[in-house]
Tab-separated table of C-alpha atoms in Angstrom:
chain	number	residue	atom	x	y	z
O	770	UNK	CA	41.081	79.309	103.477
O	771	UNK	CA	41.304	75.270	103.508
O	772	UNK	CA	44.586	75.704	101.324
O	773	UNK	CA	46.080	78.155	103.710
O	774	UNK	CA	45.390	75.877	106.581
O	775	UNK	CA	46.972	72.640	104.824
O	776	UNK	CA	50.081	74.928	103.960
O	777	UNK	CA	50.155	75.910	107.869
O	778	UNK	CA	50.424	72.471	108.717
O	779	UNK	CA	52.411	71.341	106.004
O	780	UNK	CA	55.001	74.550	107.205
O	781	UNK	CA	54.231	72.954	110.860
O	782	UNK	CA	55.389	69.598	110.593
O	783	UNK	CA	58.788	70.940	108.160
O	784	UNK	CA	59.883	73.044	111.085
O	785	UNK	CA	58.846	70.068	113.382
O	786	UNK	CA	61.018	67.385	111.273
O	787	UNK	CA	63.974	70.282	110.635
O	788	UNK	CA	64.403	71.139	114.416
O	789	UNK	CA	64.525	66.989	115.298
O	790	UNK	CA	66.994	66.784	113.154
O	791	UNK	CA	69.201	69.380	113.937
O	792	UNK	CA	68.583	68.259	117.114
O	793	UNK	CA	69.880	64.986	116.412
O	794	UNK	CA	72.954	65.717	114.510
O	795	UNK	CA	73.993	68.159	117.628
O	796	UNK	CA	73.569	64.951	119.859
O	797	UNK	CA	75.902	63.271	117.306
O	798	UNK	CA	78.220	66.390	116.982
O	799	UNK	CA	78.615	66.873	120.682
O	800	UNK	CA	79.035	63.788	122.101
O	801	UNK	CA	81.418	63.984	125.562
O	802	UNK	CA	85.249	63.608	125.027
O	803	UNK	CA	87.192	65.752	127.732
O	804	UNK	CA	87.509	65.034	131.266
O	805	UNK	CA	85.297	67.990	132.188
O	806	UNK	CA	82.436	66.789	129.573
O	807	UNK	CA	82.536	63.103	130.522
O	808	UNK	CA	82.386	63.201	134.651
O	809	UNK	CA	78.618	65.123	133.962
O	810	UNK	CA	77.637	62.970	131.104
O	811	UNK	CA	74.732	61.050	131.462
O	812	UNK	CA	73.417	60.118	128.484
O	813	UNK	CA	71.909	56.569	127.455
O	814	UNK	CA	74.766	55.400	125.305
O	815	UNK	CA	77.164	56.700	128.482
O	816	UNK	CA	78.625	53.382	128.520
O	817	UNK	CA	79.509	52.587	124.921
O	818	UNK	CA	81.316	55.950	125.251
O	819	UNK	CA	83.454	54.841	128.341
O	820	UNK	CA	84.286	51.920	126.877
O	821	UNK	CA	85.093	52.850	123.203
O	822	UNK	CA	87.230	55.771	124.539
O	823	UNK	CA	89.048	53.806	126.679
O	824	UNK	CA	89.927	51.161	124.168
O	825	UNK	CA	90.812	54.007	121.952
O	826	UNK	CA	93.656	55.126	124.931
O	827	UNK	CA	94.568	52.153	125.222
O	828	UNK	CA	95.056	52.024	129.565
O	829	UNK	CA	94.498	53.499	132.464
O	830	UNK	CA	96.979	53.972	135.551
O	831	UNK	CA	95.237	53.090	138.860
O	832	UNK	CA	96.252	54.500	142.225
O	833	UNK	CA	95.763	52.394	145.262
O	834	UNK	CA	96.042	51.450	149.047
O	835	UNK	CA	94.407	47.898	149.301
O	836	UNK	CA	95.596	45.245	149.668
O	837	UNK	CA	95.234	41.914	148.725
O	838	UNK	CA	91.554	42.381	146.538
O	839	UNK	CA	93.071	44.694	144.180
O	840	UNK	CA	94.924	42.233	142.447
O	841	UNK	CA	91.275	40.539	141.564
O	842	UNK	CA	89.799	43.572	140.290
O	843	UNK	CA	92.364	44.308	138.349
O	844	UNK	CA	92.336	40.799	137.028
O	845	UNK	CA	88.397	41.359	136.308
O	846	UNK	CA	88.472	44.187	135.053
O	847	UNK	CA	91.295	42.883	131.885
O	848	UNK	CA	89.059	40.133	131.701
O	849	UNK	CA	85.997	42.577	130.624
O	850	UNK	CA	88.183	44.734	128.720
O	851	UNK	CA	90.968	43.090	127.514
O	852	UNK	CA	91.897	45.887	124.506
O	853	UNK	CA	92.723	48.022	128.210
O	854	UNK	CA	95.303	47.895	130.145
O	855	UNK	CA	96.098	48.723	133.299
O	856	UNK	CA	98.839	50.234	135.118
O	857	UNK	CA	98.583	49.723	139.112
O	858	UNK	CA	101.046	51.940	141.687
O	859	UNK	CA	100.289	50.611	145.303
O	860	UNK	CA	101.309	52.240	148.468
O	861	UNK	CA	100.342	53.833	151.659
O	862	UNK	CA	98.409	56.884	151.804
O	863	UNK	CA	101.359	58.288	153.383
O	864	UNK	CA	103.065	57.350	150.106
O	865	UNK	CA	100.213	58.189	147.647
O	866	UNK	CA	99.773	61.484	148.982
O	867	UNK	CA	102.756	63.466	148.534
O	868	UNK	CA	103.351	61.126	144.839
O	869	UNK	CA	100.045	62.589	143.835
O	870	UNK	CA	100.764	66.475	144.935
O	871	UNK	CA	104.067	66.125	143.647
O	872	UNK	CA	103.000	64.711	140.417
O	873	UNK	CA	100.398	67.949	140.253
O	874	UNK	CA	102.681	70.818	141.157
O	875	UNK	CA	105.073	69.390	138.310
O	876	UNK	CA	101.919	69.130	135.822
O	877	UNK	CA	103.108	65.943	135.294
O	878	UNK	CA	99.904	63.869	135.422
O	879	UNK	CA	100.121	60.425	135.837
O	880	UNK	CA	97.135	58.675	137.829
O	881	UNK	CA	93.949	58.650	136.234
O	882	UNK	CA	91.550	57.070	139.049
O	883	UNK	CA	92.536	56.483	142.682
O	884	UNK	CA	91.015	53.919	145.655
O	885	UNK	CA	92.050	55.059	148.997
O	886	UNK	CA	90.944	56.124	152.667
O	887	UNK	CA	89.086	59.476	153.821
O	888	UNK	CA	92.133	60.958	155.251
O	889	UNK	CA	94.071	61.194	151.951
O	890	UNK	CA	90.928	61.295	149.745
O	891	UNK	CA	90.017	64.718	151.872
O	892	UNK	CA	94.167	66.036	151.370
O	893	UNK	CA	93.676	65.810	147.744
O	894	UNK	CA	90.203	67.734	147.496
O	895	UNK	CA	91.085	70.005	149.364
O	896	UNK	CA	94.238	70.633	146.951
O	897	UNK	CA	91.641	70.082	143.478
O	898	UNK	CA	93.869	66.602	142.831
O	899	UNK	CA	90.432	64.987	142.435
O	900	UNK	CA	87.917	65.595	139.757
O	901	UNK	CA	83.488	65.629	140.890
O	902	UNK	CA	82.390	62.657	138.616
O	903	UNK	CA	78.533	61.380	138.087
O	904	UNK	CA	77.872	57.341	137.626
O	905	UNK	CA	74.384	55.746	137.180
O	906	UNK	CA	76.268	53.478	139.610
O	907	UNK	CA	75.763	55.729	142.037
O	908	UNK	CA	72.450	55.395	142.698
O	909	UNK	CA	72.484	52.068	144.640
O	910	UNK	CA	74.366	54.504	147.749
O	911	UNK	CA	73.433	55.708	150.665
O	912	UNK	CA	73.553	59.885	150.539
O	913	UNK	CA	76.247	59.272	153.381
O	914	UNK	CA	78.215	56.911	151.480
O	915	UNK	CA	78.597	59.804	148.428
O	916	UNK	CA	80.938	62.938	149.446
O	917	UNK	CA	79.105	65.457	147.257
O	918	UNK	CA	80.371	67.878	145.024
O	919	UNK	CA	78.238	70.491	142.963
O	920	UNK	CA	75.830	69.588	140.134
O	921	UNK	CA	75.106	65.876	141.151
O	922	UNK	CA	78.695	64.870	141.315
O	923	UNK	CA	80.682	63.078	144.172
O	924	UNK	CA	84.577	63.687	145.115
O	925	UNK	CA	84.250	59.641	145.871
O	926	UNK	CA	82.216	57.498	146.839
O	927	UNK	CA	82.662	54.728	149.343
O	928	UNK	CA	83.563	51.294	147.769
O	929	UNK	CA	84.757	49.220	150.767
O	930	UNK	CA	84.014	49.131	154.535
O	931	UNK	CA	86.061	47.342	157.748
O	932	UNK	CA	83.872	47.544	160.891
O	933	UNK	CA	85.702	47.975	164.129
O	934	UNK	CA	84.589	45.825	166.673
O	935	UNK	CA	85.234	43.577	169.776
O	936	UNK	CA	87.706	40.667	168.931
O	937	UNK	CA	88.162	37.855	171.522
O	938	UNK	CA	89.288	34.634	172.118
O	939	UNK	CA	86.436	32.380	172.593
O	940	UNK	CA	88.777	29.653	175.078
O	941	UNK	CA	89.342	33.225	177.586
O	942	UNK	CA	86.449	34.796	177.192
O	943	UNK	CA	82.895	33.110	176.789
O	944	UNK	CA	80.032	34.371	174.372
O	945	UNK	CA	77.839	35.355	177.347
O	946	UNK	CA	80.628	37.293	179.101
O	947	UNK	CA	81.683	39.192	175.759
O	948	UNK	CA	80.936	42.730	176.123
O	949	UNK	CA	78.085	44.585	174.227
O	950	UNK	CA	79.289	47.852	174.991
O	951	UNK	CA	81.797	50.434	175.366
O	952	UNK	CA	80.461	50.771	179.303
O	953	UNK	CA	80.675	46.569	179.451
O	954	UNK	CA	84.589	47.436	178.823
O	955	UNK	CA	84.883	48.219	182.477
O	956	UNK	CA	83.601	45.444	183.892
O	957	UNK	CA	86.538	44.113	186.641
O	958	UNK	CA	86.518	40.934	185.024
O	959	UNK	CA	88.336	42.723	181.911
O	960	UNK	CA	91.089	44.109	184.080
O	961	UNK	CA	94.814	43.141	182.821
O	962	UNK	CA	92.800	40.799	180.354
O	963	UNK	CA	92.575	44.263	177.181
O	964	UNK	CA	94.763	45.546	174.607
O	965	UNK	CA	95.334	47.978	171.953
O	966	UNK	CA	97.725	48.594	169.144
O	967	UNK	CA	99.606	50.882	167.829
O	968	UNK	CA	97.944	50.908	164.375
O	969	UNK	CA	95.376	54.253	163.718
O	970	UNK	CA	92.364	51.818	164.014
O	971	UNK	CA	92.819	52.416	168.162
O	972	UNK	CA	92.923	55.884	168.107
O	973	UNK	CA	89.441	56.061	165.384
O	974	UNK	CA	88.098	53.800	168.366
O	975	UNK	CA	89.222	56.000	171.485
O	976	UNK	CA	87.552	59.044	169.487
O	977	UNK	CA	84.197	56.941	168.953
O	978	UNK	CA	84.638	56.415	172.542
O	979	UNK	CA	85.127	59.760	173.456
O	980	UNK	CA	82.467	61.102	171.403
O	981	UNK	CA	79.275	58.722	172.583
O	982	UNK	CA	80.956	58.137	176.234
O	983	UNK	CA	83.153	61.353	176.716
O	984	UNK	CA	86.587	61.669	178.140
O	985	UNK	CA	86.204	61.043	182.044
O	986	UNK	CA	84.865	57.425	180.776
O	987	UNK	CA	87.787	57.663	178.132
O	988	UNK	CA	89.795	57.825	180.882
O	989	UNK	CA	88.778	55.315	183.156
O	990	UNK	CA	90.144	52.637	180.772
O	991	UNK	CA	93.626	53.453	182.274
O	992	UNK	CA	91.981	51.147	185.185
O	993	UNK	CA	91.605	48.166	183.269
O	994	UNK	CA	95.611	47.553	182.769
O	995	UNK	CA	94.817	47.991	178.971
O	996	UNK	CA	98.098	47.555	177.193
O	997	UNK	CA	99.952	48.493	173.997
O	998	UNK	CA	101.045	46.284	171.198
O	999	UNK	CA	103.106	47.594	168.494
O	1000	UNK	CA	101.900	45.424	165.368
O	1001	UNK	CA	99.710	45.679	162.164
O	1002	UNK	CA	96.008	44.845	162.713
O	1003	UNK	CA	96.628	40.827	161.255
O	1004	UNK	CA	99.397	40.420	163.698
O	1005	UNK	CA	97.193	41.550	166.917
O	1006	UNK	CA	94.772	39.145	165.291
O	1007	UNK	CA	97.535	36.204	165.477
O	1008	UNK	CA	98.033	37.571	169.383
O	1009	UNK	CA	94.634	37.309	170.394
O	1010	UNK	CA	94.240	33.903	168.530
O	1011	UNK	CA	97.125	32.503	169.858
O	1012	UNK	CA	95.374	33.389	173.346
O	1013	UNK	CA	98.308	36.007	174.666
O	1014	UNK	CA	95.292	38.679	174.430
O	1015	UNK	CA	91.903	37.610	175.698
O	1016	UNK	CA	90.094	40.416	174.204
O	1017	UNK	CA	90.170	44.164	172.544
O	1018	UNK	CA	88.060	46.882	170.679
O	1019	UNK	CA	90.187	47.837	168.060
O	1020	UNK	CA	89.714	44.735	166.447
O	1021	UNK	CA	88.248	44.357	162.451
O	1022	UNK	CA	85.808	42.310	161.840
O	1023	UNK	CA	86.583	40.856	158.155
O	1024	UNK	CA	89.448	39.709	159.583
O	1025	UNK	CA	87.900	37.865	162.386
O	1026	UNK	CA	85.724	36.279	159.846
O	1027	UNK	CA	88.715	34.748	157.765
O	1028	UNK	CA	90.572	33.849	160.849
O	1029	UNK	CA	87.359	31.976	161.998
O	1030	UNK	CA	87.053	30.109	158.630
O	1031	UNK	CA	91.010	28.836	158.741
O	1032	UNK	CA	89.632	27.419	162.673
O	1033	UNK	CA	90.731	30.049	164.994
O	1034	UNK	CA	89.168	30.411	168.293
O	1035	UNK	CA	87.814	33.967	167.793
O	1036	UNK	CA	84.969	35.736	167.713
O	1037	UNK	CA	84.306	39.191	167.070
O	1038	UNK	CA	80.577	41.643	168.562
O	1039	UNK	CA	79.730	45.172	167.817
O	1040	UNK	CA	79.982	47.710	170.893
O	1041	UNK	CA	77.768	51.050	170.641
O	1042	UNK	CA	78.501	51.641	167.342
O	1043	UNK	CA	81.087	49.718	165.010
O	1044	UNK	CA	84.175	52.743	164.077
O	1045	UNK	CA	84.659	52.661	160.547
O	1046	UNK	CA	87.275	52.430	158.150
O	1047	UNK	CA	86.647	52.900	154.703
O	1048	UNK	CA	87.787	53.246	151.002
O	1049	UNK	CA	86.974	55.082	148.252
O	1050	UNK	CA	86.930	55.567	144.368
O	1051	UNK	CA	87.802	58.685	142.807
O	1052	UNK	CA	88.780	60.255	139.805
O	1053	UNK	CA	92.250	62.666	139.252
O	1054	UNK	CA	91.866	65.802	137.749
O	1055	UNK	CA	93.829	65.885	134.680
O	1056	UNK	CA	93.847	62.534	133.985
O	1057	UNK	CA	95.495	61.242	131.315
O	1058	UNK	CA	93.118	58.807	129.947
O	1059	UNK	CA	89.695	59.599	131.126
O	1060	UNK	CA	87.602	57.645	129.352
O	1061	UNK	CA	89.236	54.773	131.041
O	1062	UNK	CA	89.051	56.608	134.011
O	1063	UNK	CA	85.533	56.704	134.739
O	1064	UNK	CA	85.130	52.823	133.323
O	1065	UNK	CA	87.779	51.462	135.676
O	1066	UNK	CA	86.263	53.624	138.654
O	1067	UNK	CA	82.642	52.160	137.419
O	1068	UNK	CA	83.784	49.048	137.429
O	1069	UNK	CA	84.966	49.041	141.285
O	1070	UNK	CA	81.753	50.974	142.395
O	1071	UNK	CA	79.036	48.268	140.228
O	1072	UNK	CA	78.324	45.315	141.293
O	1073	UNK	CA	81.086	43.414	139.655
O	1074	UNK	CA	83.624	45.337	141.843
O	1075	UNK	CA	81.614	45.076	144.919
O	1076	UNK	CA	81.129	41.196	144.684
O	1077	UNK	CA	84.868	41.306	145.112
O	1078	UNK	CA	85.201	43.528	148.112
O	1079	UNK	CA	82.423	40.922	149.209
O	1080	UNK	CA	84.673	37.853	148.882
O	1081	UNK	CA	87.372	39.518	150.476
O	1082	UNK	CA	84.889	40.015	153.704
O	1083	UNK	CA	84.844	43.818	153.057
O	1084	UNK	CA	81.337	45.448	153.924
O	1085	UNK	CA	80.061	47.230	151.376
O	1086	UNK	CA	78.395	50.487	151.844
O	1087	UNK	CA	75.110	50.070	150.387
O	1088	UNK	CA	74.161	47.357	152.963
O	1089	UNK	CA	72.462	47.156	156.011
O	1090	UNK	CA	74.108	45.529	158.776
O	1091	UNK	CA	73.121	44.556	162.270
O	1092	UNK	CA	74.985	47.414	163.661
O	1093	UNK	CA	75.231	51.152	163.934
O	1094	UNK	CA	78.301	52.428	161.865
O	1095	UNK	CA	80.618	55.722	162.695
O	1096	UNK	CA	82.836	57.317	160.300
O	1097	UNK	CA	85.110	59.488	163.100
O	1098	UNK	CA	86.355	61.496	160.107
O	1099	UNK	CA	83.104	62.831	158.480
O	1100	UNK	CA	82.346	66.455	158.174
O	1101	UNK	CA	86.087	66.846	159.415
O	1102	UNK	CA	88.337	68.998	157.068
O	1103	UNK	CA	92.282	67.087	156.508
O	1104	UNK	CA	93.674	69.444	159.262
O	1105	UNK	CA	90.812	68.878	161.587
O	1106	UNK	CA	90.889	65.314	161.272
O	1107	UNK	CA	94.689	65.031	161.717
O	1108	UNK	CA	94.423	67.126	165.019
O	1109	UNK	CA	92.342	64.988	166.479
O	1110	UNK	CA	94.017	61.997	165.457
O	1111	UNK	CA	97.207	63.329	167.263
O	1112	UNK	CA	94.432	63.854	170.169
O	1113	UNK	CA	93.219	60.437	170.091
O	1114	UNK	CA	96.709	59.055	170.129
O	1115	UNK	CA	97.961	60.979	172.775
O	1116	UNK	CA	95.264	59.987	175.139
O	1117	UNK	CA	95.867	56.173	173.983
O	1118	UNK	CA	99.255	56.357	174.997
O	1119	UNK	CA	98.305	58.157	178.645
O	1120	UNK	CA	95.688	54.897	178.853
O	1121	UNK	CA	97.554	52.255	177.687
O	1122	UNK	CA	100.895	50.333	178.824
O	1123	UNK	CA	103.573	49.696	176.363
O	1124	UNK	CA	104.435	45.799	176.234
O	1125	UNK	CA	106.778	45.853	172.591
């Protein structure tokens, strides 16, 4: 009987040391290498994979809409990784959208990872141009920061933030008279003293408004004498700086900040809530080289990447911030959200006097 049970256990730890090691030299045998295996790997040696894959093709080709900060990532990034290279195509989401569809009704796939706003980001899922990705990065974000796909995954996640705010002209308006409201924006001592611009940032602001204060309020502003400048968001900044605007909502806040720095007599407060525009990092179906894929778009989501959207005064979405935020897109579908866009900008136009 005692050799029977020795056999048992010899039999017992064979089978024991046989199934380890087959399970091992699966592990070795089916390590991730397509797209569809490497956005829902998450394995320990995830990393060395990214980055021996994408040294192995060699580049990546980066789709973007910032400005300015996405020279230094790039630069970062080919500082890390030298053996990759990268291939950047900037434009407008108005640009990047129709390259991107074009590029996938052709099958001719070009982009691997893409940075960009809600409104195109939500056009291309809703057309399967983006590809749900995991990332132990991930788990420094907020759930409302992450727009979720199945299993775990995101369609993007948000890598950059500009808060929306009041911007004002410290020699026409004093601290204690700034407003701290949207209801403080109807005070008579604002009247003929607002503006707006054309840029999309008013109307994201007149929907805020219209969805904490409702229309009739909305409305109301056509009281104040608000008028309408046709220029970019820097060059309203220059306006209210150089003191021909005293004050206005639609104003960013980053911006304010670098303006102050160079000496400008600005100063910028959160109303209700602070609209917000953001960015965000996804990955293109299909993409060409996905290893580098999912590295670069690491890369702009960890904490390398997001110390640069810091310098460049971006808010990042993982912080808190004295302020409530409002994303006037979210749970919107692209349609939705472009219908009441055109609403918003109809009804800053009816407010609003044209000056340019």
């Amino acid at each position: 009987m005692g050799i029977q049970m020795g056999e048992m256990k010899i039999y017992i730890l064979a089978l024991l040391m046989l199934a380890t090691m087959i399970q091992s030299s699966w592990g070795q045998v089916r390590k991730p290498k397509t797209l569809d295996e490497l956005v829902a790997y998450t394995g320990a040696d995830r990393h060395q994979i990214l980055v021996e894959g994408a040294k192995a093709e060699g580049k990546i080709v980066w789709y973007t809409s910032l400005s300015g900060v996405y020279r230094e990532l790039v630069d970062a990034f080919k500082k890390k990784y030298p053996d990759i290279a990268i291939d950047v195509y900037r434009g407008g989401s108005t640009d990047l959208g129709p390259r991107l569809l074009n590029e996938a009704q052709a099958g001719r796939f070009v982009a691997d990872a893409l940075e960009s706003t809600p409104g195109l980001l939500m056009l291309l899922r809703e057309g399967k141009i983006l590809k749900p990705y995991t990332s132990p990065e991930l788990s420094r974000y907020p759930d409302e920061a992450k727009t979720k796909a199945d299993g775990g995954r995101v369609y993007w996640v948000t890598d950059r933030e500009a808060y929306l705010g009041f911007g004002y002209n410290t020699r026409l308006i004093p601290a204690a008279d700034a407003p701290k409201n949207f209801q403080d924006l109807l005070r008579p001592a604002f009247k003929g003293k607002l503006a707006v611009t054309t840029e999309s940032s008013t109307s994201r602001v007149i929907g805020t408004m219209l969805k904490f204060k409702g229309e009739e309020f909305v409305k109301r502003l056509h009281g104040q004498d608000v008028r309408l400048f046709k220029a970019s968001s820097a060059g309203f900044l220059d306006l209210i700086a150089a003191g021909e605007v005293a004050g206005s909502p639609v104003v960013f806040q980053n911006q304010v900040i670098v303006k102050k720095e160079r000496g400008a007599p600005i100063e910028w407060v959160p109303l209700d809530v602070a609209p917000t525009n953001a960015g965000g990092s996804a990955v293109i179906a299909n993409a060409p080289h996905p290893h580098a894929a999912l590295l670069f778009t690491e890369f702009v989501i960890g904490a390398e990447g997001q110390k640069l959207m810091e310098q460049f005064r971006y808010g990042v979405a993982w912080k808190d911030y004295p302020f409530k935020r409002e994303y006037p897109e979210r749970g919107m579908t692209s349609a939705e959200y472009e219908k009441a866009e055109d609403k918003w900008l109809q009804l800053t136009r009816s407010l609003t006097k044209r000056q340019n």
